[in-house]
PDB file of C-alpha atoms in Angstrom:
ATOM      1  CA  MET A   6     -36.572 -70.415 -20.391  1.00 87.00           C
ATOM      2  CA  THR A   7     -37.631 -67.193 -18.675  1.00 95.00           C
ATOM      3  CA  THR A   8     -38.579 -64.183 -20.762  1.00 96.00           C
ATOM      4  CA  MET A   9     -37.091 -61.048 -19.207  1.00 97.00           C
ATOM      5  CA  THR A  10     -38.004 -57.393 -19.144  1.00 97.00           C
ATOM      6  CA  LEU A  11     -35.268 -54.787 -19.244  1.00 98.00           C
ATOM      7  CA  ASN A  12     -35.476 -54.415 -15.454  1.00 97.00           C
ATOM      8  CA  ASP A  13     -35.239 -58.191 -15.005  1.00 97.00           C
ATOM      9  CA  CYS A  14     -32.090 -58.182 -17.104  1.00 98.00           C
ATOM     10  CA  ILE A  15     -30.579 -55.352 -15.049  1.00 98.00           C
ATOM     11  CA  THR A  16     -31.245 -57.310 -11.855  1.00 98.00           C
ATOM     12  CA  TYR A  17     -29.599 -60.374 -13.383  1.00 98.00           C
ATOM     13  CA  LEU A  18     -26.501 -58.453 -14.473  1.00 98.00           C
ATOM     14  CA  ASN A  19     -26.178 -56.875 -11.031  1.00 97.00           C
ATOM     15  CA  GLU A  20     -26.480 -60.207  -9.236  1.00 97.00           C
ATOM     16  CA  HIS A  21     -23.956 -62.205 -11.273  1.00 98.00           C
ATOM     17  CA  ASN A  22     -20.225 -61.970 -12.017  1.00 98.00           C
ATOM     18  CA  GLY A  23     -17.463 -63.694 -13.951  1.00 98.00           C
ATOM     19  CA  TYR A  24     -19.004 -63.002 -17.343  1.00 98.00           C
ATOM     20  CA  LEU A  25     -18.086 -64.452 -20.714  1.00 98.00           C
ATOM     21  CA  LEU A  26     -19.898 -62.634 -23.523  1.00 98.00           C
ATOM     22  CA  VAL A  27     -20.319 -64.720 -26.667  1.00 98.00           C
ATOM     23  CA  THR A  28     -20.843 -63.407 -30.212  1.00 98.00           C
ATOM     24  CA  HIS A  29     -22.279 -65.274 -33.187  1.00 96.00           C
ATOM     25  CA  ILE A  30     -20.616 -67.081 -36.069  1.00 92.00           C
ATOM     26  CA  HIS A  31     -19.449 -64.795 -38.907  1.00 91.00           C
ATOM     27  CA  PRO A  32     -19.527 -61.872 -36.430  1.00 96.00           C
ATOM     28  CA  ASP A  33     -20.670 -58.459 -37.608  1.00 95.00           C
ATOM     29  CA  GLY A  34     -20.445 -54.991 -36.120  1.00 96.00           C
ATOM     30  CA  ASP A  35     -23.601 -55.394 -34.057  1.00 97.00           C
ATOM     31  CA  THR A  36     -22.723 -58.576 -32.192  1.00 98.00           C
ATOM     32  CA  LEU A  37     -19.100 -57.477 -31.641  1.00 98.00           C
ATOM     33  CA  GLY A  38     -19.804 -53.843 -30.772  1.00 98.00           C
ATOM     34  CA  SER A  39     -22.661 -54.774 -28.448  1.00 98.00           C
ATOM     35  CA  ALA A  40     -20.630 -57.452 -26.654  1.00 98.00           C
ATOM     36  CA  ALA A  41     -17.579 -55.205 -26.225  1.00 98.00           C
ATOM     37  CA  ALA A  42     -19.741 -52.320 -24.982  1.00 98.00           C
ATOM     38  CA  LEU A  43     -21.530 -54.530 -22.450  1.00 98.00           C
ATOM     39  CA  CYS A  44     -18.165 -55.900 -21.319  1.00 98.00           C
ATOM     40  CA  HIS A  45     -16.897 -52.355 -20.733  1.00 98.00           C
ATOM     41  CA  MET A  46     -20.104 -51.495 -18.869  1.00 98.00           C
ATOM     42  CA  LEU A  47     -19.801 -54.528 -16.584  1.00 98.00           C
ATOM     43  CA  ARG A  48     -16.197 -53.647 -15.822  1.00 98.00           C
ATOM     44  CA  ARG A  49     -17.291 -50.112 -14.916  1.00 98.00           C
ATOM     45  CA  MET A  50     -19.667 -51.756 -12.449  1.00 98.00           C
ATOM     46  CA  GLY A  51     -16.753 -53.601 -10.840  1.00 98.00           C
ATOM     47  CA  LYS A  52     -17.528 -56.934 -12.498  1.00 98.00           C
ATOM     48  CA  THR A  53     -15.152 -59.411 -14.097  1.00 98.00           C
ATOM     49  CA  ALA A  54     -16.102 -59.667 -17.747  1.00 98.00           C
ATOM     50  CA  PHE A  55     -14.539 -60.792 -21.027  1.00 98.00           C
ATOM     51  CA  VAL A  56     -15.596 -61.367 -24.625  1.00 98.00           C
ATOM     52  CA  TYR A  57     -15.107 -64.776 -26.223  1.00 97.00           C
ATOM     53  CA  ASP A  58     -12.255 -64.720 -28.737  1.00 97.00           C
ATOM     54  CA  ASN A  59     -14.314 -65.361 -31.866  1.00 97.00           C
ATOM     55  CA  PRO A  60     -11.853 -66.750 -34.442  1.00 96.00           C
ATOM     56  CA  GLU A  61     -13.824 -65.304 -37.364  1.00 95.00           C
ATOM     57  CA  THR A  62     -13.522 -61.693 -36.224  1.00 96.00           C
ATOM     58  CA  THR A  63     -12.047 -59.756 -39.138  1.00 93.00           C
ATOM     59  CA  GLU A  64      -9.407 -57.047 -39.031  1.00 90.00           C
ATOM     60  CA  ARG A  65     -12.125 -54.436 -39.556  1.00 90.00           C
ATOM     61  CA  TYR A  66     -13.454 -55.139 -36.053  1.00 95.00           C
ATOM     62  CA  SER A  67     -10.648 -56.864 -34.151  1.00 94.00           C
ATOM     63  CA  ARG A  68      -9.054 -53.648 -32.894  1.00 93.00           C
ATOM     64  CA  TRP A  69     -12.337 -52.721 -31.224  1.00 95.00           C
ATOM     65  CA  THR A  70     -12.723 -56.043 -29.411  1.00 96.00           C
ATOM     66  CA  ALA A  71      -9.038 -56.632 -28.542  1.00 97.00           C
ATOM     67  CA  PRO A  72      -9.152 -54.969 -25.076  1.00 97.00           C
ATOM     68  CA  TYR A  73     -11.959 -57.271 -23.975  1.00 98.00           C
ATOM     69  CA  ILE A  74     -10.903 -60.712 -25.209  1.00 98.00           C
ATOM     70  CA  ALA A  75     -10.878 -63.458 -22.583  1.00 97.00           C
ATOM     71  CA  PRO A  76      -7.429 -64.758 -21.627  1.00 96.00           C
ATOM     72  CA  ALA A  77      -6.554 -68.403 -22.125  1.00 91.00           C
ATOM     73  CA  GLY A  78      -7.883 -70.535 -19.311  1.00 90.00           C
ATOM     74  CA  PHE A  79     -10.585 -68.126 -18.160  1.00 95.00           C
ATOM     75  CA  GLU A  80     -13.393 -70.071 -16.478  1.00 94.00           C
ATOM     76  CA  PRO A  81     -16.640 -68.091 -16.649  1.00 96.00           C
ATOM     77  CA  ALA A  82     -19.254 -68.211 -13.940  1.00 97.00           C
ATOM     78  CA  CYS A  83     -21.899 -66.783 -16.258  1.00 97.00           C
ATOM     79  CA  ILE A  84     -22.235 -67.073 -20.033  1.00 98.00           C
ATOM     80  CA  VAL A  85     -24.160 -64.368 -21.887  1.00 98.00           C
ATOM     81  CA  THR A  86     -24.815 -64.480 -25.625  1.00 98.00           C
ATOM     82  CA  ILE A  87     -25.225 -61.270 -27.594  1.00 98.00           C
ATOM     83  CA  ASP A  88     -27.233 -61.008 -30.842  1.00 97.00           C
ATOM     84  CA  LEU A  89     -27.117 -64.809 -31.113  1.00 96.00           C
ATOM     85  CA  ALA A  90     -30.501 -66.219 -32.116  1.00 93.00           C
ATOM     86  CA  ALA A  91     -29.915 -69.982 -32.182  1.00 92.00           C
ATOM     87  CA  GLU A  92     -27.501 -72.619 -30.960  1.00 92.00           C
ATOM     88  CA  ASN A  93     -26.290 -73.376 -34.486  1.00 90.00           C
ATOM     89  CA  LEU A  94     -24.880 -69.839 -34.576  1.00 92.00           C
ATOM     90  CA  PHE A  95     -22.368 -70.345 -31.761  1.00 95.00           C
ATOM     91  CA  PRO A  96     -18.858 -69.328 -32.865  1.00 96.00           C
ATOM     92  CA  ARG A  97     -16.308 -71.864 -33.985  1.00 92.00           C
ATOM     93  CA  GLY A  98     -14.385 -73.391 -31.088  1.00 92.00           C
ATOM     94  CA  PHE A  99     -16.913 -72.443 -28.409  1.00 92.00           C
ATOM     95  CA  CYS A 100     -17.210 -75.456 -26.133  1.00 82.00           C
ATOM     96  CA  GLY A 101     -20.623 -74.548 -24.846  1.00 74.00           C
ATOM     97  CA  GLY A 102     -22.009 -74.683 -21.372  1.00 84.00           C
ATOM     98  CA  THR A 103     -25.219 -73.364 -19.922  1.00 94.00           C
ATOM     99  CA  VAL A 104     -26.142 -69.958 -21.325  1.00 97.00           C
ATOM    100  CA  GLY A 105     -27.512 -67.978 -18.428  1.00 97.00           C
ATOM    101  CA  LEU A 106     -28.701 -65.006 -20.452  1.00 98.00           C
ATOM    102  CA  CYS A 107     -29.293 -64.145 -24.101  1.00 98.00           C
ATOM    103  CA  ILE A 108     -29.719 -60.530 -25.227  1.00 98.00           C
ATOM    104  CA  ASP A 109     -31.114 -60.421 -28.749  1.00 98.00           C
ATOM    105  CA  HIS A 110     -33.367 -58.624 -31.229  1.00 96.00           C
ATOM    106  CA  HIS A 111     -34.219 -61.490 -33.601  1.00 94.00           C
ATOM    107  CA  PRO A 112     -37.869 -62.608 -33.581  1.00 92.00           C
ATOM    108  CA  THR A 113     -36.700 -66.111 -34.567  1.00 90.00           C
ATOM    109  CA  ASN A 114     -34.718 -66.593 -31.337  1.00 94.00           C
ATOM    110  CA  THR A 115     -35.013 -70.272 -30.366  1.00 94.00           C
ATOM    111  CA  SER A 116     -35.131 -69.631 -26.578  1.00 95.00           C
ATOM    112  CA  TYR A 117     -32.054 -71.784 -25.914  1.00 96.00           C
ATOM    113  CA  ALA A 118     -30.842 -69.694 -22.946  1.00 97.00           C
ATOM    114  CA  GLU A 119     -32.099 -69.925 -19.367  1.00 97.00           C
ATOM    115  CA  ASN A 120     -33.130 -66.259 -19.602  1.00 98.00           C
ATOM    116  CA  LEU A 121     -33.950 -64.183 -22.660  1.00 98.00           C
ATOM    117  CA  LEU A 122     -34.197 -60.440 -23.194  1.00 98.00           C
ATOM    118  CA  CYS A 123     -35.434 -60.083 -26.767  1.00 97.00           C
ATOM    119  CA  GLN A 124     -36.716 -56.871 -28.354  1.00 97.00           C
ATOM    120  CA  PRO A 125     -37.572 -57.647 -32.008  1.00 95.00           C
ATOM    121  CA  ASN A 126     -38.661 -54.057 -32.638  1.00 94.00           C
ATOM    122  CA  LYS A 127     -35.074 -52.861 -32.327  1.00 96.00           C
ATOM    123  CA  ALA A 128     -32.993 -52.376 -35.470  1.00 95.00           C
ATOM    124  CA  SER A 129     -29.902 -53.631 -33.652  1.00 96.00           C
ATOM    125  CA  CYS A 130     -28.821 -55.320 -30.471  1.00 98.00           C
ATOM    126  CA  GLY A 131     -26.795 -52.173 -29.816  1.00 98.00           C
ATOM    127  CA  GLU A 132     -30.009 -50.268 -29.098  1.00 98.00           C
ATOM    128  CA  ILE A 133     -30.831 -52.741 -26.310  1.00 98.00           C
ATOM    129  CA  ILE A 134     -27.349 -52.418 -24.792  1.00 98.00           C
ATOM    130  CA  LEU A 135     -27.744 -48.638 -24.893  1.00 98.00           C
ATOM    131  CA  GLN A 136     -30.936 -48.949 -22.856  1.00 98.00           C
ATOM    132  CA  LEU A 137     -29.015 -51.007 -20.298  1.00 98.00           C
ATOM    133  CA  ALA A 138     -26.245 -48.386 -20.192  1.00 98.00           C
ATOM    134  CA  ASN A 139     -28.793 -45.642 -19.575  1.00 98.00           C
ATOM    135  CA  GLU A 140     -30.501 -47.504 -16.748  1.00 98.00           C
ATOM    136  CA  MET A 141     -27.457 -49.040 -15.042  1.00 98.00           C
ATOM    137  CA  LEU A 142     -24.840 -46.337 -15.503  1.00 98.00           C
ATOM    138  CA  GLY A 143     -26.698 -43.161 -16.399  1.00 98.00           C
ATOM    139  CA  GLY A 144     -25.595 -43.455 -20.025  1.00 98.00           C
ATOM    140  CA  PRO A 145     -22.598 -44.682 -22.033  1.00 98.00           C
ATOM    141  CA  ASP A 146     -19.089 -43.300 -21.668  1.00 98.00           C
ATOM    142  CA  LYS A 147     -16.896 -42.431 -24.665  1.00 98.00           C
ATOM    143  CA  ASP A 148     -15.614 -45.990 -25.227  1.00 98.00           C
ATOM    144  CA  GLU A 149     -19.093 -47.488 -25.025  1.00 98.00           C
ATOM    145  CA  ALA A 150     -20.471 -44.772 -27.307  1.00 98.00           C
ATOM    146  CA  ASP A 151     -17.959 -45.663 -30.044  1.00 98.00           C
ATOM    147  CA  LEU A 152     -18.703 -49.376 -29.732  1.00 98.00           C
ATOM    148  CA  LEU A 153     -22.463 -48.924 -29.703  1.00 98.00           C
ATOM    149  CA  TYR A 154     -22.392 -46.509 -32.638  1.00 98.00           C
ATOM    150  CA  MET A 155     -20.552 -49.228 -34.557  1.00 98.00           C
ATOM    151  CA  ALA A 156     -23.198 -51.743 -33.488  1.00 98.00           C
ATOM    152  CA  VAL A 157     -26.205 -49.600 -34.350  1.00 98.00           C
ATOM    153  CA  SER A 158     -24.909 -48.122 -37.607  1.00 97.00           C
ATOM    154  CA  THR A 159     -23.669 -51.378 -39.145  1.00 96.00           C
ATOM    155  CA  ASP A 160     -26.905 -53.268 -38.523  1.00 94.00           C
ATOM    156  CA  CYS A 161     -28.969 -50.637 -40.344  1.00 92.00           C
ATOM    157  CA  GLY A 162     -26.487 -49.954 -43.154  1.00 91.00           C
ATOM    158  CA  CYS A 163     -25.549 -46.511 -41.852  1.00 94.00           C
ATOM    159  CA  PHE A 164     -29.262 -45.724 -41.397  1.00 94.00           C
ATOM    160  CA  VAL A 165     -30.455 -46.577 -44.916  1.00 91.00           C
ATOM    161  CA  TYR A 166     -31.990 -50.042 -44.385  1.00 88.00           C
ATOM    162  CA  ALA A 167     -35.721 -50.487 -43.862  1.00 85.00           C
ATOM    163  CA  ASN A 168     -35.201 -51.597 -40.245  1.00 89.00           C
ATOM    164  CA  THR A 169     -34.093 -48.062 -39.323  1.00 93.00           C
ATOM    165  CA  THR A 170     -36.592 -46.345 -37.029  1.00 95.00           C
ATOM    166  CA  ALA A 171     -36.921 -42.990 -35.313  1.00 97.00           C
ATOM    167  CA  GLU A 172     -35.619 -44.738 -32.194  1.00 96.00           C
ATOM    168  CA  THR A 173     -32.528 -45.816 -34.145  1.00 97.00           C
ATOM    169  CA  HIS A 174     -31.793 -42.199 -35.030  1.00 98.00           C
ATOM    170  CA  ARG A 175     -32.393 -41.115 -31.432  1.00 98.00           C
ATOM    171  CA  ALA A 176     -29.948 -43.782 -30.257  1.00 98.00           C
ATOM    172  CA  ALA A 177     -27.328 -42.564 -32.741  1.00 98.00           C
ATOM    173  CA  ALA A 178     -27.853 -38.968 -31.624  1.00 98.00           C
ATOM    174  CA  GLN A 179     -27.353 -39.916 -27.981  1.00 98.00           C
ATOM    175  CA  LEU A 180     -24.199 -41.855 -28.823  1.00 98.00           C
ATOM    176  CA  ILE A 181     -22.772 -38.901 -30.752  1.00 98.00           C
ATOM    177  CA  GLU A 182     -23.567 -36.626 -27.806  1.00 98.00           C
ATOM    178  CA  ALA A 183     -21.788 -39.135 -25.541  1.00 98.00           C
ATOM    179  CA  GLY A 184     -18.617 -38.811 -27.633  1.00 97.00           C
ATOM    180  CA  ALA A 185     -18.895 -41.366 -30.416  1.00 98.00           C
ATOM    181  CA  ASP A 186     -16.506 -40.327 -33.197  1.00 97.00           C
ATOM    182  CA  HIS A 187     -19.167 -40.819 -35.872  1.00 97.00           C
ATOM    183  CA  LYS A 188     -17.206 -39.009 -38.572  1.00 96.00           C
ATOM    184  CA  GLN A 189     -14.217 -41.326 -38.325  1.00 96.00           C
ATOM    185  CA  LEU A 190     -16.364 -44.396 -37.707  1.00 96.00           C
ATOM    186  CA  ASN A 191     -18.445 -43.710 -40.802  1.00 95.00           C
ATOM    187  CA  ILE A 192     -15.292 -43.442 -42.900  1.00 94.00           C
ATOM    188  CA  GLN A 193     -13.789 -46.650 -41.477  1.00 92.00           C
ATOM    189  CA  LEU A 194     -16.979 -48.699 -41.612  1.00 93.00           C
ATOM    190  CA  PHE A 195     -18.724 -47.422 -44.735  1.00 92.00           C
ATOM    191  CA  ARG A 196     -16.468 -45.312 -46.947  1.00 91.00           C
ATOM    192  CA  ALA A 197     -12.925 -46.717 -46.902  1.00 90.00           C
ATOM    193  CA  THR A 198     -12.937 -49.671 -49.305  1.00 92.00           C
ATOM    194  CA  SER A 199     -10.077 -51.899 -50.414  1.00 95.00           C
ATOM    195  CA  PHE A 200      -9.247 -52.372 -54.084  1.00 97.00           C
ATOM    196  CA  ALA A 201      -9.958 -56.093 -53.676  1.00 97.00           C
ATOM    197  CA  ARG A 202     -13.462 -55.346 -52.372  1.00 97.00           C
ATOM    198  CA  LEU A 203     -14.208 -53.031 -55.293  1.00 97.00           C
ATOM    199  CA  THR A 204     -12.939 -55.696 -57.705  1.00 98.00           C
ATOM    200  CA  LEU A 205     -15.157 -58.293 -56.054  1.00 98.00           C
ATOM    201  CA  GLU A 206     -18.171 -55.971 -56.227  1.00 97.00           C
ATOM    202  CA  GLY A 207     -17.585 -55.544 -59.948  1.00 97.00           C
ATOM    203  CA  MET A 208     -17.656 -59.302 -60.425  1.00 98.00           C
ATOM    204  CA  ILE A 209     -20.827 -59.574 -58.361  1.00 98.00           C
ATOM    205  CA  PHE A 210     -22.655 -56.883 -60.347  1.00 97.00           C
ATOM    206  CA  VAL A 211     -21.625 -58.409 -63.678  1.00 97.00           C
ATOM    207  CA  GLY A 212     -22.964 -61.782 -62.559  1.00 97.00           C
ATOM    208  CA  LEU A 213     -26.319 -60.599 -61.164  1.00 97.00           C
ATOM    209  CA  LYS A 214     -29.311 -62.704 -62.239  1.00 98.00           C
ATOM    210  CA  ARG A 215     -33.011 -61.807 -62.194  1.00 97.00           C
ATOM    211  CA  PHE A 216     -35.931 -64.207 -61.932  1.00 97.00           C
ATOM    212  CA  GLY A 217     -39.703 -64.207 -61.982  1.00 95.00           C
ATOM    213  CA  PRO A 218     -42.242 -62.866 -64.479  1.00 94.00           C
ATOM    214  CA  ASP A 219     -41.532 -59.311 -63.347  1.00 95.00           C
ATOM    215  CA  LYS A 220     -37.790 -59.908 -62.730  1.00 96.00           C
ATOM    216  CA  SER A 221     -38.292 -58.931 -59.094  1.00 96.00           C
ATOM    217  CA  VAL A 222     -36.051 -61.638 -57.594  1.00 97.00           C
ATOM    218  CA  THR A 223     -32.362 -60.705 -57.809  1.00 98.00           C
ATOM    219  CA  VAL A 224     -29.594 -63.183 -57.049  1.00 98.00           C
ATOM    220  CA  ALA A 225     -25.921 -62.392 -56.489  1.00 98.00           C
ATOM    221  CA  THR A 226     -23.319 -65.139 -56.312  1.00 98.00           C
ATOM    222  CA  VAL A 227     -19.886 -65.039 -54.683  1.00 98.00           C
ATOM    223  CA  THR A 228     -17.816 -68.088 -55.534  1.00 98.00           C
ATOM    224  CA  LEU A 229     -14.481 -69.266 -54.187  1.00 98.00           C
ATOM    225  CA  ASP A 230     -13.011 -68.544 -57.605  1.00 98.00           C
ATOM    226  CA  MET A 231     -14.238 -64.935 -57.465  1.00 98.00           C
ATOM    227  CA  MET A 232     -12.651 -64.517 -54.033  1.00 98.00           C
ATOM    228  CA  GLU A 233      -9.326 -65.829 -55.339  1.00 98.00           C
ATOM    229  CA  ARG A 234      -9.324 -63.795 -58.551  1.00 98.00           C
ATOM    230  CA  SER A 235     -10.219 -60.546 -56.758  1.00 98.00           C
ATOM    231  CA  GLY A 236      -7.737 -61.125 -53.945  1.00 97.00           C
ATOM    232  CA  ALA A 237     -10.536 -60.525 -51.416  1.00 97.00           C
ATOM    233  CA  THR A 238     -10.332 -61.780 -47.841  1.00 94.00           C
ATOM    234  CA  GLU A 239     -12.954 -62.067 -45.098  1.00 91.00           C
ATOM    235  CA  ASP A 240     -12.253 -58.460 -44.199  1.00 90.00           C
ATOM    236  CA  ASP A 241     -13.542 -57.475 -47.650  1.00 94.00           C
ATOM    237  CA  CYS A 242     -16.845 -59.343 -47.332  1.00 93.00           C
ATOM    238  CA  ASP A 243     -18.737 -57.231 -44.826  1.00 88.00           C
ATOM    239  CA  ASP A 244     -22.338 -56.526 -45.886  1.00 89.00           C
ATOM    240  CA  LEU A 245     -22.171 -58.131 -49.314  1.00 94.00           C
ATOM    241  CA  ALA A 246     -25.846 -58.949 -48.840  1.00 92.00           C
ATOM    242  CA  SER A 247     -26.900 -55.363 -49.527  1.00 91.00           C
ATOM    243  CA  LEU A 248     -25.581 -55.280 -53.111  1.00 95.00           C
ATOM    244  CA  ALA A 249     -28.196 -57.349 -54.944  1.00 96.00           C
ATOM    245  CA  GLY A 250     -31.052 -55.345 -53.483  1.00 93.00           C
ATOM    246  CA  ARG A 251     -29.868 -52.167 -55.188  1.00 93.00           C
ATOM    247  CA  VAL A 252     -31.538 -53.219 -58.445  1.00 95.00           C
ATOM    248  CA  ALA A 253     -34.639 -51.101 -59.001  1.00 94.00           C
ATOM    249  CA  GLY A 254     -37.806 -53.167 -58.788  1.00 93.00           C
ATOM    250  CA  SER A 255     -36.241 -55.908 -56.699  1.00 94.00           C
ATOM    251  CA  ARG A 256     -38.726 -57.356 -54.193  1.00 94.00           C
ATOM    252  CA  VAL A 257     -36.462 -60.113 -52.921  1.00 97.00           C
ATOM    253  CA  SER A 258     -32.673 -60.237 -53.187  1.00 97.00           C
ATOM    254  CA  VAL A 259     -30.478 -63.214 -52.415  1.00 98.00           C
ATOM    255  CA  THR A 260     -26.718 -63.376 -51.967  1.00 98.00           C
ATOM    256  CA  ILE A 261     -25.223 -66.849 -52.282  1.00 98.00           C
ATOM    257  CA  ARG A 262     -21.680 -67.140 -51.003  1.00 97.00           C
ATOM    258  CA  GLU A 263     -19.737 -70.325 -51.567  1.00 98.00           C
ATOM    259  CA  MET A 264     -17.891 -70.987 -48.296  1.00 96.00           C
ATOM    260  CA  LYS A 265     -16.391 -74.316 -49.362  1.00 95.00           C
ATOM    261  CA  PRO A 266     -17.186 -76.762 -52.167  1.00 97.00           C
ATOM    262  CA  GLY A 267     -20.764 -77.947 -51.746  1.00 97.00           C
ATOM    263  CA  HIS A 268     -21.639 -75.514 -48.952  1.00 97.00           C
ATOM    264  CA  CYS A 269     -23.084 -72.006 -49.323  1.00 97.00           C
ATOM    265  CA  LYS A 270     -24.036 -69.215 -46.953  1.00 96.00           C
ATOM    266  CA  ILE A 271     -27.300 -67.504 -47.896  1.00 97.00           C
ATOM    267  CA  SER A 272     -28.301 -63.915 -47.114  1.00 96.00           C
ATOM    268  CA  MET A 273     -31.815 -62.833 -48.080  1.00 96.00           C
ATOM    269  CA  ARG A 274     -33.309 -59.331 -48.094  1.00 94.00           C
ATOM    270  CA  SER A 275     -36.850 -58.338 -48.975  1.00 93.00           C
ATOM    271  CA  GLY A 276     -39.501 -55.681 -48.763  1.00 87.00           C
ATOM    272  CA  PRO A 277     -42.107 -55.688 -45.960  1.00 86.00           C
ATOM    273  CA  MET A 278     -44.605 -57.706 -48.029  1.00 88.00           C
ATOM    274  CA  PHE A 279     -42.362 -60.797 -48.182  1.00 93.00           C
ATOM    275  CA  ASP A 280     -41.183 -62.864 -45.208  1.00 94.00           C
ATOM    276  CA  SER A 281     -37.603 -63.824 -46.009  1.00 95.00           C
ATOM    277  CA  SER A 282     -37.215 -65.541 -42.630  1.00 93.00           C
ATOM    278  CA  ALA A 283     -39.876 -68.087 -43.627  1.00 95.00           C
ATOM    279  CA  ILE A 284     -37.780 -69.197 -46.607  1.00 96.00           C
ATOM    280  CA  CYS A 285     -34.564 -69.321 -44.584  1.00 95.00           C
ATOM    281  CA  ALA A 286     -36.349 -71.311 -41.875  1.00 93.00           C
ATOM    282  CA  LEU A 287     -36.866 -74.084 -44.421  1.00 95.00           C
ATOM    283  CA  HIS A 288     -33.088 -74.534 -44.333  1.00 96.00           C
ATOM    284  CA  GLY A 289     -32.581 -74.207 -40.572  1.00 91.00           C
ATOM    285  CA  GLY A 290     -31.933 -70.473 -40.618  1.00 91.00           C
ATOM    286  CA  GLY A 291     -33.863 -67.394 -39.613  1.00 87.00           C
ATOM    287  CA  GLY A 292     -33.555 -63.749 -38.723  1.00 88.00           C
ATOM    288  CA  HIS A 293     -35.935 -60.901 -39.423  1.00 87.00           C
ATOM    289  CA  ARG A 294     -38.848 -60.686 -41.846  1.00 90.00           C
ATOM    290  CA  MET A 295     -36.874 -58.464 -44.235  1.00 90.00           C
ATOM    291  CA  ALA A 296     -33.345 -59.732 -43.487  1.00 91.00           C
ATOM    292  CA  SER A 297     -32.559 -63.387 -42.893  1.00 93.00           C
ATOM    293  CA  GLY A 298     -29.943 -66.019 -43.531  1.00 93.00           C
ATOM    294  CA  CYS A 299     -29.213 -69.730 -43.631  1.00 94.00           C
ATOM    295  CA  THR A 300     -26.785 -72.246 -45.078  1.00 95.00           C
ATOM    296  CA  ILE A 301     -27.363 -74.836 -47.805  1.00 97.00           C
ATOM    297  CA  ASP A 302     -25.271 -77.926 -48.502  1.00 97.00           C
ATOM    298  CA  ALA A 303     -25.121 -77.415 -52.249  1.00 97.00           C
ATOM    299  CA  GLY A 304     -23.041 -75.583 -54.811  1.00 97.00           C
ATOM    300  CA  PRO A 305     -23.960 -72.023 -55.841  1.00 97.00           C
ATOM    301  CA  GLU A 306     -25.948 -73.014 -58.944  1.00 97.00           C
ATOM    302  CA  GLU A 307     -28.002 -75.673 -57.176  1.00 98.00           C
ATOM    303  CA  ALA A 308     -28.559 -73.361 -54.197  1.00 98.00           C
ATOM    304  CA  CYS A 309     -29.824 -70.690 -56.591  1.00 98.00           C
ATOM    305  CA  GLU A 310     -32.286 -73.106 -58.216  1.00 97.00           C
ATOM    306  CA  ILE A 311     -33.623 -74.235 -54.829  1.00 98.00           C
ATOM    307  CA  LEU A 312     -34.082 -70.745 -53.416  1.00 98.00           C
ATOM    308  CA  VAL A 313     -35.562 -69.185 -56.540  1.00 97.00           C
ATOM    309  CA  ARG A 314     -38.123 -71.985 -56.757  1.00 97.00           C
ATOM    310  CA  GLU A 315     -39.112 -71.513 -53.107  1.00 97.00           C
ATOM    311  CA  ILE A 316     -39.277 -67.723 -53.392  1.00 97.00           C
ATOM    312  CA  LEU A 317     -41.383 -67.736 -56.574  1.00 96.00           C
ATOM    313  CA  GLU A 318     -43.795 -70.245 -55.029  1.00 95.00           C
ATOM    314  CA  GLU A 319     -44.215 -67.923 -52.043  1.00 91.00           C
ATOM    315  CA  LEU A 320     -44.593 -64.831 -54.204  1.00 88.00           C
TER     316      LEU A 320
END
């Protein structure tokens, strides 16, 4: 594995062609927006480029990625992963192949690609793609600005999460100046909420649990039964991980989502004094110090017991 600078990455992108850009499992606005924006940029450069048709892309994001999806039978000459930190995060159905380049911002990246551009100080992968747009094309066009605003804003919770930096705000300002429709995007991504999502949130808040001598560990659970009773779909589950951390005094918050019987997806958030990625790493996951995830082969109650015990021991 070769660690790349931004200039190294630009040279690589200029020298190759026939790109397939791959997003991670359970794709969010950052991986999808960044991949679609880079795809558009490569096409502006005269390259052949497509985005892998991630089957878990929800309706919230699918209209943004639709123009870039690879046609059936496309044989890539170069595979690039975007915001994808480890091989166990490849999307469902992806048959693999040598990854020539990974562009990422997770400090826990496992260096699986032949070449890696990783900037852990960035709040989102979208900020890295914006740097590439500035250097390769003199800045983003209107389409890229919309996609990158989606990427940047969703990964920092519309600029309220602790990962937000002055650079994040400068990136957003540049994207707005480049034509990003931030008013409409903010409504679509952060304000417009389905009745099913609001119903699900109510269930989550009612079921919140607090642990530790100072009640500083907050756990939210989303079961299959709750999903059915609320009528929620995958499109209603974006950023559920932020809810538990709203409790005043919470140092560590955990969201346990039952994906199928005996298997749960874990999202952990914490303050700067606690390394959530260290706990998630115990279960084969990772991420950032204050925002990490993993999966556990256990039901919600057992998963809660395991994680709370590990967190309290660390605290």
